[in-house]
Tab-separated table of C-alpha atoms in Angstrom:
chain	number	residue	atom	x	y	z
A	1	UNK	CA	13.584	6.655	-29.418
A	2	UNK	CA	11.037	5.496	-26.860
A	3	UNK	CA	9.546	8.992	-26.595
A	4	UNK	CA	9.200	9.268	-30.362
A	5	UNK	CA	7.414	5.947	-30.517
A	6	UNK	CA	5.204	7.005	-27.628
A	7	UNK	CA	4.246	10.263	-29.365
A	8	UNK	CA	3.618	8.539	-32.694
A	9	UNK	CA	1.468	5.933	-31.000
A	10	UNK	CA	-0.674	8.574	-29.341
A	11	UNK	CA	-1.062	10.445	-32.610
A	12	UNK	CA	-2.417	7.247	-34.139
A	13	UNK	CA	-4.685	6.782	-31.134
A	14	UNK	CA	-6.052	10.312	-31.404
A	15	UNK	CA	-6.744	9.846	-35.102
A	16	UNK	CA	-8.507	6.531	-34.547
A	17	UNK	CA	-10.488	7.918	-31.651
A	18	UNK	CA	-11.539	11.002	-33.618
A	19	UNK	CA	-12.709	8.840	-36.485
A	20	UNK	CA	-14.706	6.639	-34.143
A	21	UNK	CA	-16.362	9.617	-32.482
A	22	UNK	CA	-17.237	11.195	-35.836
A	23	UNK	CA	-18.619	8.070	-37.431
A	24	UNK	CA	-20.314	6.512	-34.445
A	25	UNK	CA	-21.441	9.685	-32.663
A	26	UNK	CA	-20.178	8.292	-29.354
A	27	UNK	CA	-21.203	11.398	-27.471
A	28	UNK	CA	-24.865	10.741	-28.247
A	29	UNK	CA	-24.841	7.156	-26.983
A	30	UNK	CA	-24.219	5.384	-23.654
A	31	UNK	CA	-21.243	3.568	-25.185
A	32	UNK	CA	-17.530	4.159	-24.589
A	33	UNK	CA	-14.271	2.914	-26.112
A	34	UNK	CA	-10.815	2.067	-24.886
A	35	UNK	CA	-7.943	1.526	-27.315
A	36	UNK	CA	-4.317	1.018	-26.439
A	37	UNK	CA	-0.978	-0.756	-26.573
A	38	UNK	CA	1.027	-2.793	-24.065
A	39	UNK	CA	4.755	-2.556	-24.728
A	40	UNK	CA	6.728	-5.640	-23.660
A	41	UNK	CA	3.613	-7.606	-22.624
A	42	UNK	CA	3.901	-10.605	-20.290
A	43	UNK	CA	1.026	-12.390	-22.002
A	44	UNK	CA	-1.435	-11.751	-24.833
A	45	UNK	CA	-4.395	-10.229	-22.994
A	46	UNK	CA	-5.626	-7.690	-20.464
A	47	UNK	CA	-8.573	-7.967	-18.113
A	48	UNK	CA	-11.000	-5.127	-17.403
A	49	UNK	CA	-12.699	-5.305	-14.008
A	50	UNK	CA	-15.741	-3.302	-12.948
A	51	UNK	CA	-17.034	-2.434	-9.500
A	52	UNK	CA	-20.106	-4.605	-10.075
A	53	UNK	CA	-17.882	-7.673	-10.359
A	54	UNK	CA	-18.037	-8.014	-14.147
A	55	UNK	CA	-14.785	-8.884	-15.890
A	56	UNK	CA	-13.910	-8.741	-19.595
A	57	UNK	CA	-10.855	-10.314	-21.207
A	58	UNK	CA	-9.408	-8.375	-24.159
A	59	UNK	CA	-6.769	-10.044	-26.314
A	60	UNK	CA	-3.816	-8.169	-27.817
A	61	UNK	CA	-3.264	-8.286	-31.565
A	62	UNK	CA	0.092	-8.960	-33.265
A	63	UNK	CA	1.167	-5.366	-32.573
A	64	UNK	CA	0.294	-5.789	-28.878
A	65	UNK	CA	-2.602	-3.387	-29.302
A	66	UNK	CA	-6.197	-3.745	-28.159
A	67	UNK	CA	-9.566	-2.064	-28.492
A	68	UNK	CA	-12.879	-2.590	-26.788
A	69	UNK	CA	-16.355	-1.079	-26.872
A	70	UNK	CA	-18.550	-0.800	-23.790
A	71	UNK	CA	-22.077	-0.802	-25.185
A	72	UNK	CA	-23.498	0.632	-21.995
A	73	UNK	CA	-20.698	2.240	-20.024
A	74	UNK	CA	-21.284	3.069	-16.386
A	75	UNK	CA	-19.813	6.329	-15.128
A	76	UNK	CA	-17.508	4.618	-12.694
A	77	UNK	CA	-14.042	3.386	-11.816
A	78	UNK	CA	-12.602	0.402	-13.730
A	79	UNK	CA	-9.415	-1.619	-13.370
A	80	UNK	CA	-7.157	-2.771	-16.161
A	81	UNK	CA	-5.088	-5.791	-15.130
A	82	UNK	CA	-2.148	-7.218	-17.060
A	83	UNK	CA	-0.312	-10.131	-15.496
A	84	UNK	CA	0.489	-8.986	-11.921
A	85	UNK	CA	0.018	-5.250	-12.522
A	86	UNK	CA	-3.237	-3.339	-12.392
A	87	UNK	CA	-4.272	0.251	-12.973
A	88	UNK	CA	-7.426	2.118	-12.094
A	89	UNK	CA	-9.112	4.353	-14.668
A	90	UNK	CA	-12.380	6.274	-14.829
A	91	UNK	CA	-14.739	5.842	-17.762
A	92	UNK	CA	-17.974	7.585	-18.681
A	93	UNK	CA	-20.467	7.323	-21.550
A	94	UNK	CA	-19.011	9.062	-24.601
A	95	UNK	CA	-15.376	8.510	-23.647
A	96	UNK	CA	-12.870	7.187	-26.198
A	97	UNK	CA	-9.818	6.594	-24.104
A	98	UNK	CA	-6.339	5.838	-25.439
A	99	UNK	CA	-4.061	3.918	-23.058
A	100	UNK	CA	-0.337	3.264	-23.389
A	101	UNK	CA	1.920	1.445	-20.949
A	102	UNK	CA	5.262	-0.275	-20.933
A	103	UNK	CA	5.492	-3.205	-18.522
A	104	UNK	CA	9.172	-2.472	-17.896
A	105	UNK	CA	8.238	0.965	-16.496
A	106	UNK	CA	4.612	0.373	-15.571
A	107	UNK	CA	3.799	3.388	-13.408
A	108	UNK	CA	6.190	5.784	-15.126
A	109	UNK	CA	5.079	4.970	-18.682
A	110	UNK	CA	1.310	4.889	-18.205
A	111	UNK	CA	-0.396	7.646	-20.185
A	112	UNK	CA	-3.880	8.447	-21.435
A	113	UNK	CA	-5.086	10.337	-24.508
A	114	UNK	CA	-8.361	11.070	-26.259
A	115	UNK	CA	-11.767	11.800	-24.817
A	116	UNK	CA	-11.651	11.187	-21.067
A	117	UNK	CA	-7.871	11.524	-20.786
A	118	UNK	CA	-7.902	14.685	-18.656
A	119	UNK	CA	-9.560	13.039	-15.686
A	120	UNK	CA	-7.402	9.923	-15.927
A	121	UNK	CA	-4.142	11.823	-16.192
A	122	UNK	CA	-5.265	13.703	-13.080
A	123	UNK	CA	-5.695	10.363	-11.316
A	124	UNK	CA	-2.191	9.289	-12.388
A	125	UNK	CA	-0.722	12.481	-10.973
A	126	UNK	CA	-2.692	11.941	-7.779
A	127	UNK	CA	-1.223	8.443	-7.500
A	128	UNK	CA	2.302	9.817	-7.880
A	129	UNK	CA	1.531	12.435	-5.244
A	130	UNK	CA	0.324	9.619	-3.006
A	131	UNK	CA	3.741	7.965	-3.348
A	132	UNK	CA	5.218	11.295	-2.250
A	133	UNK	CA	2.973	11.416	0.811
A	134	UNK	CA	3.893	7.820	1.726
A	135	UNK	CA	7.572	8.771	1.624
A	136	UNK	CA	6.759	11.829	3.704
A	137	UNK	CA	5.087	9.630	6.333
A	138	UNK	CA	8.132	7.356	6.514
A	139	UNK	CA	10.317	10.357	7.292
A	140	UNK	CA	7.864	11.969	9.721
A	141	UNK	CA	8.562	9.872	12.804
A	142	UNK	CA	10.402	12.727	14.457
A	143	UNK	CA	7.684	15.311	13.736
A	144	UNK	CA	5.449	16.278	16.668
A	145	UNK	CA	1.722	15.969	15.898
A	146	UNK	CA	1.114	19.692	15.356
A	147	UNK	CA	3.961	19.968	12.838
A	148	UNK	CA	2.889	16.811	11.040
A	149	UNK	CA	-0.725	17.972	10.811
A	150	UNK	CA	0.351	21.309	9.387
A	151	UNK	CA	2.243	19.566	6.566
A	152	UNK	CA	-0.471	16.968	6.045
A	153	UNK	CA	-3.151	19.656	5.771
A	154	UNK	CA	-0.996	21.556	3.291
A	155	UNK	CA	-0.607	18.489	1.041
A	156	UNK	CA	-4.360	17.914	1.126
A	157	UNK	CA	-5.256	21.544	0.438
A	158	UNK	CA	-2.898	21.658	-2.547
A	159	UNK	CA	-4.553	18.549	-3.999
A	160	UNK	CA	-7.998	20.066	-3.629
A	161	UNK	CA	-6.834	23.322	-5.228
A	162	UNK	CA	-5.443	21.411	-8.206
A	163	UNK	CA	-8.648	19.398	-8.516
A	164	UNK	CA	-10.739	22.590	-8.496
A	165	UNK	CA	-8.417	24.219	-11.046
A	166	UNK	CA	-8.734	21.315	-13.454
A	167	UNK	CA	-12.459	21.032	-12.819
A	168	UNK	CA	-12.871	24.660	-13.833
A	169	UNK	CA	-10.778	24.061	-16.965
A	170	UNK	CA	-12.215	20.735	-18.137
A	171	UNK	CA	-15.699	20.814	-16.566
A	172	UNK	CA	-15.611	17.322	-15.071
A	173	UNK	CA	-18.861	15.487	-14.466
A	174	UNK	CA	-20.287	15.571	-10.948
A	175	UNK	CA	-19.669	11.837	-10.681
A	176	UNK	CA	-15.974	12.078	-11.497
A	177	UNK	CA	-15.424	15.183	-9.377
A	178	UNK	CA	-16.998	13.393	-6.412
A	179	UNK	CA	-14.730	10.372	-6.918
A	180	UNK	CA	-11.580	12.501	-7.310
A	181	UNK	CA	-12.477	14.443	-4.167
A	182	UNK	CA	-13.068	11.178	-2.281
A	183	UNK	CA	-9.695	9.899	-3.494
A	184	UNK	CA	-7.945	13.005	-2.136
A	185	UNK	CA	-9.879	12.711	1.123
A	186	UNK	CA	-8.797	9.127	1.751
A	187	UNK	CA	-5.200	9.858	0.890
A	188	UNK	CA	-5.387	12.524	3.594
A	189	UNK	CA	-7.063	10.169	6.070
A	190	UNK	CA	-4.494	7.473	5.341
A	191	UNK	CA	-1.424	9.610	5.894
A	192	UNK	CA	-2.853	10.809	9.226
A	193	UNK	CA	-3.875	7.318	10.321
A	194	UNK	CA	-0.496	5.873	9.349
A	195	UNK	CA	1.270	8.637	11.281
A	196	UNK	CA	-0.787	7.749	14.364
A	197	UNK	CA	0.203	4.091	13.953
A	198	UNK	CA	3.918	4.804	13.600
A	199	UNK	CA	3.938	7.223	16.518
A	200	UNK	CA	2.101	4.826	18.814
A	201	UNK	CA	4.378	1.973	17.796
A	202	UNK	CA	7.749	3.711	17.989
A	203	UNK	CA	7.247	6.922	19.964
A	204	UNK	CA	4.629	6.359	22.638
A	205	UNK	CA	5.068	9.706	24.365
A	206	UNK	CA	2.633	11.453	21.991
A	207	UNK	CA	-1.020	11.827	22.919
A	208	UNK	CA	-3.316	12.708	20.032
A	209	UNK	CA	-5.930	15.351	20.632
A	210	UNK	CA	-9.545	15.073	19.548
A	211	UNK	CA	-8.799	17.874	17.104
A	212	UNK	CA	-6.019	15.865	15.443
A	213	UNK	CA	-8.236	12.781	15.195
A	214	UNK	CA	-11.324	14.682	14.015
A	215	UNK	CA	-10.826	13.354	10.461
A	216	UNK	CA	-12.013	9.964	11.752
A	217	UNK	CA	-15.543	11.348	11.912
A	218	UNK	CA	-15.497	11.448	8.092
A	219	UNK	CA	-14.419	7.826	7.564
A	220	UNK	CA	-17.011	5.710	5.775
A	221	UNK	CA	-16.534	2.053	6.670
A	222	UNK	CA	-19.319	0.835	4.429
A	223	UNK	CA	-18.742	2.099	0.880
A	224	UNK	CA	-19.603	-0.658	-1.579
A	225	UNK	CA	-18.384	1.484	-4.473
A	226	UNK	CA	-14.925	1.854	-2.921
A	227	UNK	CA	-14.657	-1.770	-1.788
A	228	UNK	CA	-11.840	-2.466	-4.303
A	229	UNK	CA	-10.209	0.972	-4.160
A	230	UNK	CA	-6.650	0.639	-2.853
A	231	UNK	CA	-6.310	3.825	-0.802
A	232	UNK	CA	-9.741	3.323	0.760
A	233	UNK	CA	-8.912	-0.227	1.869
A	234	UNK	CA	-5.472	0.820	3.039
A	235	UNK	CA	-6.993	3.576	5.180
A	236	UNK	CA	-9.501	1.235	6.810
A	237	UNK	CA	-6.789	-1.375	7.353
A	238	UNK	CA	-4.598	1.133	9.196
A	239	UNK	CA	-7.553	2.313	11.255
A	240	UNK	CA	-8.323	-1.292	12.258
A	241	UNK	CA	-4.676	-1.787	13.266
A	242	UNK	CA	-4.767	1.377	15.370
A	243	UNK	CA	-8.032	0.667	17.145
A	244	UNK	CA	-7.042	-2.940	17.859
A	245	UNK	CA	-3.629	-1.942	19.242
A	246	UNK	CA	-5.101	0.888	21.312
A	247	UNK	CA	-7.471	-1.567	22.966
A	248	UNK	CA	-4.701	-4.139	23.403
A	249	UNK	CA	-2.283	-1.838	25.259
A	250	UNK	CA	-4.786	-1.270	28.057
A	251	UNK	CA	-4.063	-4.793	29.325
A	252	UNK	CA	-0.904	-5.928	27.488
A	253	UNK	CA	2.639	-4.883	26.697
A	254	UNK	CA	2.792	-2.372	23.792
A	255	UNK	CA	5.606	-4.403	22.242
A	256	UNK	CA	3.283	-7.408	22.012
A	257	UNK	CA	0.306	-5.370	20.771
A	258	UNK	CA	2.192	-4.012	17.748
A	259	UNK	CA	3.361	-7.401	16.468
A	260	UNK	CA	1.264	-7.666	13.316
A	261	UNK	CA	1.993	-11.364	12.771
A	262	UNK	CA	0.977	-12.401	16.286
A	263	UNK	CA	-1.983	-14.787	16.230
A	264	UNK	CA	-3.865	-13.142	19.095
A	265	UNK	CA	-3.517	-9.736	17.411
A	266	UNK	CA	-4.894	-11.077	14.137
A	267	UNK	CA	-7.871	-12.523	15.962
A	268	UNK	CA	-8.427	-9.189	17.686
A	269	UNK	CA	-8.393	-7.443	14.295
A	270	UNK	CA	-11.101	-9.809	13.089
A	271	UNK	CA	-13.257	-8.750	16.043
A	272	UNK	CA	-12.578	-5.061	15.297
A	273	UNK	CA	-13.574	-5.543	11.652
A	274	UNK	CA	-16.758	-7.275	12.737
A	275	UNK	CA	-17.578	-4.362	15.038
A	276	UNK	CA	-16.879	-1.417	12.711
A	277	UNK	CA	-17.628	-2.663	9.162
A	278	UNK	CA	-21.137	-3.705	8.164
A	279	UNK	CA	-21.071	-3.523	4.340
A	280	UNK	CA	-20.471	-7.132	3.291
A	281	UNK	CA	-18.380	-6.390	0.172
A	282	UNK	CA	-15.908	-4.488	2.376
A	283	UNK	CA	-16.153	-6.725	5.411
A	284	UNK	CA	-15.542	-9.957	3.520
A	285	UNK	CA	-12.314	-8.634	1.966
A	286	UNK	CA	-10.876	-7.938	5.415
A	287	UNK	CA	-12.142	-11.122	7.035
A	288	UNK	CA	-10.807	-13.295	4.231
A	289	UNK	CA	-7.332	-11.740	4.432
A	290	UNK	CA	-7.078	-11.601	8.218
A	291	UNK	CA	-8.727	-14.997	8.641
A	292	UNK	CA	-6.272	-16.530	6.169
A	293	UNK	CA	-3.288	-15.053	7.997
A	294	UNK	CA	-4.640	-16.222	11.366
A	295	UNK	CA	-5.322	-19.763	10.124
A	296	UNK	CA	-1.834	-20.118	8.679
A	297	UNK	CA	-0.403	-19.080	12.058
A	298	UNK	CA	-2.539	-21.636	13.931
A	299	UNK	CA	0.047	-24.356	14.417
A	300	UNK	CA	-1.778	-26.557	16.923
A	301	UNK	CA	-5.239	-28.106	16.847
A	302	UNK	CA	-6.250	-25.967	19.813
A	303	UNK	CA	-5.208	-22.764	18.042
A	304	UNK	CA	-6.905	-23.842	14.847
A	305	UNK	CA	-10.185	-24.688	16.533
A	306	UNK	CA	-10.240	-21.317	18.275
A	307	UNK	CA	-9.437	-19.453	15.051
A	308	UNK	CA	-12.074	-21.355	13.069
A	309	UNK	CA	-14.664	-20.720	15.767
A	310	UNK	CA	-14.002	-16.986	15.501
A	311	UNK	CA	-14.121	-17.028	11.688
A	312	UNK	CA	-17.468	-18.842	11.750
A	313	UNK	CA	-18.763	-16.210	14.178
A	314	UNK	CA	-17.779	-13.126	12.163
A	315	UNK	CA	-18.039	-14.393	8.591
A	316	UNK	CA	-21.442	-14.201	6.872
A	317	UNK	CA	-20.605	-16.053	3.637
A	318	UNK	CA	-21.167	-19.810	3.490
A	319	UNK	CA	-19.136	-19.947	0.263
A	320	UNK	CA	-16.084	-18.412	1.900
A	321	UNK	CA	-16.538	-20.597	4.967
A	322	UNK	CA	-15.900	-23.519	2.615
A	323	UNK	CA	-12.679	-21.770	1.601
A	324	UNK	CA	-11.606	-21.469	5.250
A	325	UNK	CA	-12.480	-25.096	5.967
A	326	UNK	CA	-10.325	-26.215	3.036
A	327	UNK	CA	-7.507	-23.889	4.081
A	328	UNK	CA	-7.651	-25.361	7.579
A	329	UNK	CA	-7.187	-28.822	6.073
A	330	UNK	CA	-4.137	-27.543	4.175
A	331	UNK	CA	-2.710	-25.945	7.305
A	332	UNK	CA	-3.134	-29.185	9.298
A	333	UNK	CA	-1.109	-30.968	6.617
A	334	UNK	CA	1.738	-28.536	7.362
A	335	UNK	CA	1.865	-29.114	11.123
A	336	UNK	CA	5.164	-30.174	12.692
A	337	UNK	CA	5.791	-33.898	12.167
A	338	UNK	CA	4.070	-34.020	8.758
A	339	UNK	CA	5.856	-34.890	5.509
A	340	UNK	CA	5.832	-32.616	2.472
A	341	UNK	CA	6.512	-35.423	-0.004
A	342	UNK	CA	3.139	-34.740	-1.669
A	343	UNK	CA	4.430	-31.388	-2.946
A	344	UNK	CA	5.393	-31.939	-6.601
A	345	UNK	CA	7.649	-29.209	-7.920
A	346	UNK	CA	9.347	-28.320	-11.215
A	347	UNK	CA	12.793	-26.775	-11.515
A	348	UNK	CA	14.272	-24.597	-14.223
A	349	UNK	CA	15.324	-27.634	-16.298
A	350	UNK	CA	11.681	-28.716	-16.507
A	351	UNK	CA	12.159	-31.731	-14.243
A	352	UNK	CA	9.175	-32.591	-12.025
A	353	UNK	CA	9.675	-34.423	-8.742
A	354	UNK	CA	8.567	-34.505	-5.089
A	355	UNK	CA	10.126	-31.595	-3.258
A	356	UNK	CA	11.639	-34.021	-0.766
A	357	UNK	CA	13.979	-35.250	-3.547
A	358	UNK	CA	15.749	-31.884	-3.293
A	359	UNK	CA	16.030	-32.033	0.495
A	360	UNK	CA	19.343	-33.684	1.437
A	361	UNK	CA	19.894	-31.754	4.663
A	362	UNK	CA	18.056	-29.287	6.883
A	363	UNK	CA	16.237	-26.889	4.569
A	364	UNK	CA	14.033	-23.806	4.805
A	365	UNK	CA	11.166	-23.587	2.309
A	366	UNK	CA	9.406	-20.294	1.651
A	367	UNK	CA	6.652	-19.393	-0.793
A	368	UNK	CA	6.006	-16.464	-3.097
A	369	UNK	CA	3.331	-15.412	-5.532
A	370	UNK	CA	3.346	-12.717	-8.171
A	371	UNK	CA	-0.111	-11.502	-7.118
A	372	UNK	CA	1.656	-10.082	-4.074
A	373	UNK	CA	4.504	-8.502	-6.012
A	374	UNK	CA	4.905	-5.640	-3.519
A	375	UNK	CA	6.317	-8.122	-0.984
A	376	UNK	CA	8.609	-10.048	-3.297
A	377	UNK	CA	11.614	-7.783	-3.417
A	378	UNK	CA	11.987	-7.420	0.348
A	379	UNK	CA	11.405	-11.153	0.930
A	380	UNK	CA	14.030	-12.352	-1.555
A	381	UNK	CA	16.419	-9.590	-0.509
A	382	UNK	CA	16.276	-10.718	3.116
A	383	UNK	CA	16.864	-14.370	2.177
A	384	UNK	CA	19.776	-13.380	-0.074
A	385	UNK	CA	21.355	-11.383	2.756
A	386	UNK	CA	21.100	-14.403	5.045
A	387	UNK	CA	22.628	-16.600	2.337
A	388	UNK	CA	25.633	-14.275	2.134
A	389	UNK	CA	26.154	-14.451	5.895
A	390	UNK	CA	25.388	-18.189	6.159
A	391	UNK	CA	26.167	-19.977	2.877
A	392	UNK	CA	25.702	-23.292	4.707
A	393	UNK	CA	21.992	-22.616	5.169
A	394	UNK	CA	19.819	-24.136	2.434
A	395	UNK	CA	16.721	-22.355	1.118
A	396	UNK	CA	14.185	-23.338	-1.537
A	397	UNK	CA	11.839	-20.698	-2.973
A	398	UNK	CA	8.524	-22.158	-4.147
A	399	UNK	CA	6.392	-20.161	-6.553
A	400	UNK	CA	2.639	-20.773	-6.215
A	401	UNK	CA	1.376	-18.829	-9.231
A	402	UNK	CA	-1.100	-20.810	-11.300
A	403	UNK	CA	0.805	-20.195	-14.520
A	404	UNK	CA	2.695	-22.207	-17.108
A	405	UNK	CA	6.394	-23.043	-17.141
A	406	UNK	CA	7.331	-20.325	-19.658
A	407	UNK	CA	5.455	-17.606	-17.754
A	408	UNK	CA	7.198	-18.709	-14.565
A	409	UNK	CA	10.641	-18.451	-16.183
A	410	UNK	CA	9.711	-14.948	-17.384
A	411	UNK	CA	8.943	-14.023	-13.794
A	412	UNK	CA	12.354	-15.262	-12.679
A	413	UNK	CA	13.994	-13.166	-15.382
A	414	UNK	CA	11.868	-10.102	-14.589
A	415	UNK	CA	12.866	-10.219	-10.918
A	416	UNK	CA	16.393	-11.457	-11.624
A	417	UNK	CA	16.017	-14.395	-9.243
A	418	UNK	CA	18.583	-17.156	-8.884
A	419	UNK	CA	17.248	-19.979	-11.047
A	420	UNK	CA	19.182	-22.607	-9.098
A	421	UNK	CA	17.228	-21.975	-5.904
A	422	UNK	CA	13.779	-21.463	-7.454
A	423	UNK	CA	11.087	-24.060	-8.151
A	424	UNK	CA	7.381	-23.877	-8.913
A	425	UNK	CA	4.574	-25.929	-7.405
A	426	UNK	CA	2.869	-28.053	-10.067
A	427	UNK	CA	0.862	-30.577	-8.030
A	428	UNK	CA	-0.284	-30.991	-4.425
A	429	UNK	CA	-3.152	-32.653	-2.555
A	430	UNK	CA	-5.394	-29.627	-2.125
A	431	UNK	CA	-7.137	-27.111	-4.383
A	432	UNK	CA	-4.309	-25.294	-6.252
A	433	UNK	CA	-5.729	-21.842	-5.467
A	434	UNK	CA	-5.247	-22.454	-1.735
A	435	UNK	CA	-1.480	-22.570	-2.114
A	436	UNK	CA	-1.366	-18.962	-3.305
A	437	UNK	CA	-2.169	-17.987	0.293
A	438	UNK	CA	1.079	-19.463	1.621
A	439	UNK	CA	3.062	-16.320	0.831
A	440	UNK	CA	3.878	-15.638	4.502
A	441	UNK	CA	4.604	-19.271	5.275
A	442	UNK	CA	8.136	-20.398	6.103
A	443	UNK	CA	8.676	-24.106	6.791
A	444	UNK	CA	11.713	-25.713	8.429
A	445	UNK	CA	12.349	-29.245	7.056
A	446	UNK	CA	14.703	-31.890	8.386
A	447	UNK	CA	16.859	-34.093	6.174
A	448	UNK	CA	14.043	-36.664	5.870
A	449	UNK	CA	11.540	-34.129	4.515
A	450	UNK	CA	9.625	-33.921	7.797
A	451	UNK	CA	8.351	-30.548	8.978
A	452	UNK	CA	10.136	-29.419	12.134
A	453	UNK	CA	8.434	-26.033	12.386
A	454	UNK	CA	5.937	-24.026	10.379
A	455	UNK	CA	5.464	-21.010	12.610
A	456	UNK	CA	8.389	-18.834	11.513
A	457	UNK	CA	7.559	-15.412	10.057
A	458	UNK	CA	10.125	-13.935	7.692
A	459	UNK	CA	9.263	-10.373	8.728
A	460	UNK	CA	9.748	-11.034	12.458
A	461	UNK	CA	12.786	-9.521	14.120
A	462	UNK	CA	13.657	-12.894	15.687
A	463	UNK	CA	13.565	-14.822	12.392
A	464	UNK	CA	17.333	-15.158	12.190
A	465	UNK	CA	17.469	-16.413	15.770
A	466	UNK	CA	15.052	-19.184	14.790
A	467	UNK	CA	17.251	-19.998	11.794
A	468	UNK	CA	20.355	-20.208	13.980
A	469	UNK	CA	18.643	-22.549	16.443
A	470	UNK	CA	17.334	-24.725	13.592
A	471	UNK	CA	20.619	-25.112	11.738
């Protein structure tokens, strides 16, 4: 039934798009159209983001459909965001692109039709192939470098062959072909860089030859156009991790150098970013993320002052320095010995109260945010496993999304979370947006609502040991 509806919808799209092209002569103008439907939407709008920073909000009609005209469309990559999900697409003047997606099967259901669909369906297939390569990397720990490189090169060459085949068939523009080629290149660079990271972390007997690492000569650390492109950022992030760890192991234990949540390692990454990335749109993304993580792991005034000094040294934006100063104030309020009574939360019944009203014994509070949905499943799964082993341990999950009560309850249903242990933050002393950065924060609270410790990291291997010593 779903497939029939999907086919009927696209037939309607194609008809509408054909009519628009015929009447409006889209091909002869710099304009472009998108038209589509969101099945099972989480809210009543989508947002279109452009590389130049422009954003357009498009509201869904009663049939959950939308349409939008770009009067002067740039030949470029765009992002369509709905709730916590986003999808890249490529649009050019003259395109009339039909888009269909079902939020319950976001990646699997996404399809394109109409003028411009060929290039976007190619990008979808490339994304799915990227998931394949990520799975390949996870299983490649036992491969020696020569064997890995042989497979990695084969995956890359097959992608390029498919791109050339479709280019010959559909006659892509030079702009799109260049972007698609760059996408394949960075998927190749990423899988190699990630392999290097995993080998150096878990199997330190391998030494990588200059020939193996020759792909690094092609890395561009300063592409403004790609500054929001996921695989590009992921590649640079892995490179920064590798370079930082490689420098660290010359004077420190490898086990310490590969702890990603270690404060000194985060500071070292900030220095690496400052050294290798000069394009501000790229650099600021890394410094804001790494600086945020480092600040929230600075649990003494001495640590915080050192972290802030480094951030002020490497960060060029006065505006974002204000963000870090405010975040530092928030972090100081979460030092050991402080009370969290100023956190006002709401539970599933709608009741609002200070979070300390729910703390009757030693409690662990952790935070989550739907903007970081890729981390949610593993985080809640780990807490649930601990609950099964230690039902006497008390946990409270605090959602920091800046959304309404009904949208929050939808999130709980979507992720099938236990409503009895979930609350949402509705009021607190600092700028609400700051609290969305607490996703890695775990706070141990005593029975009086006083913070005992705020330095636990859920992903650390010794997290359960800290729990045992606390309870």
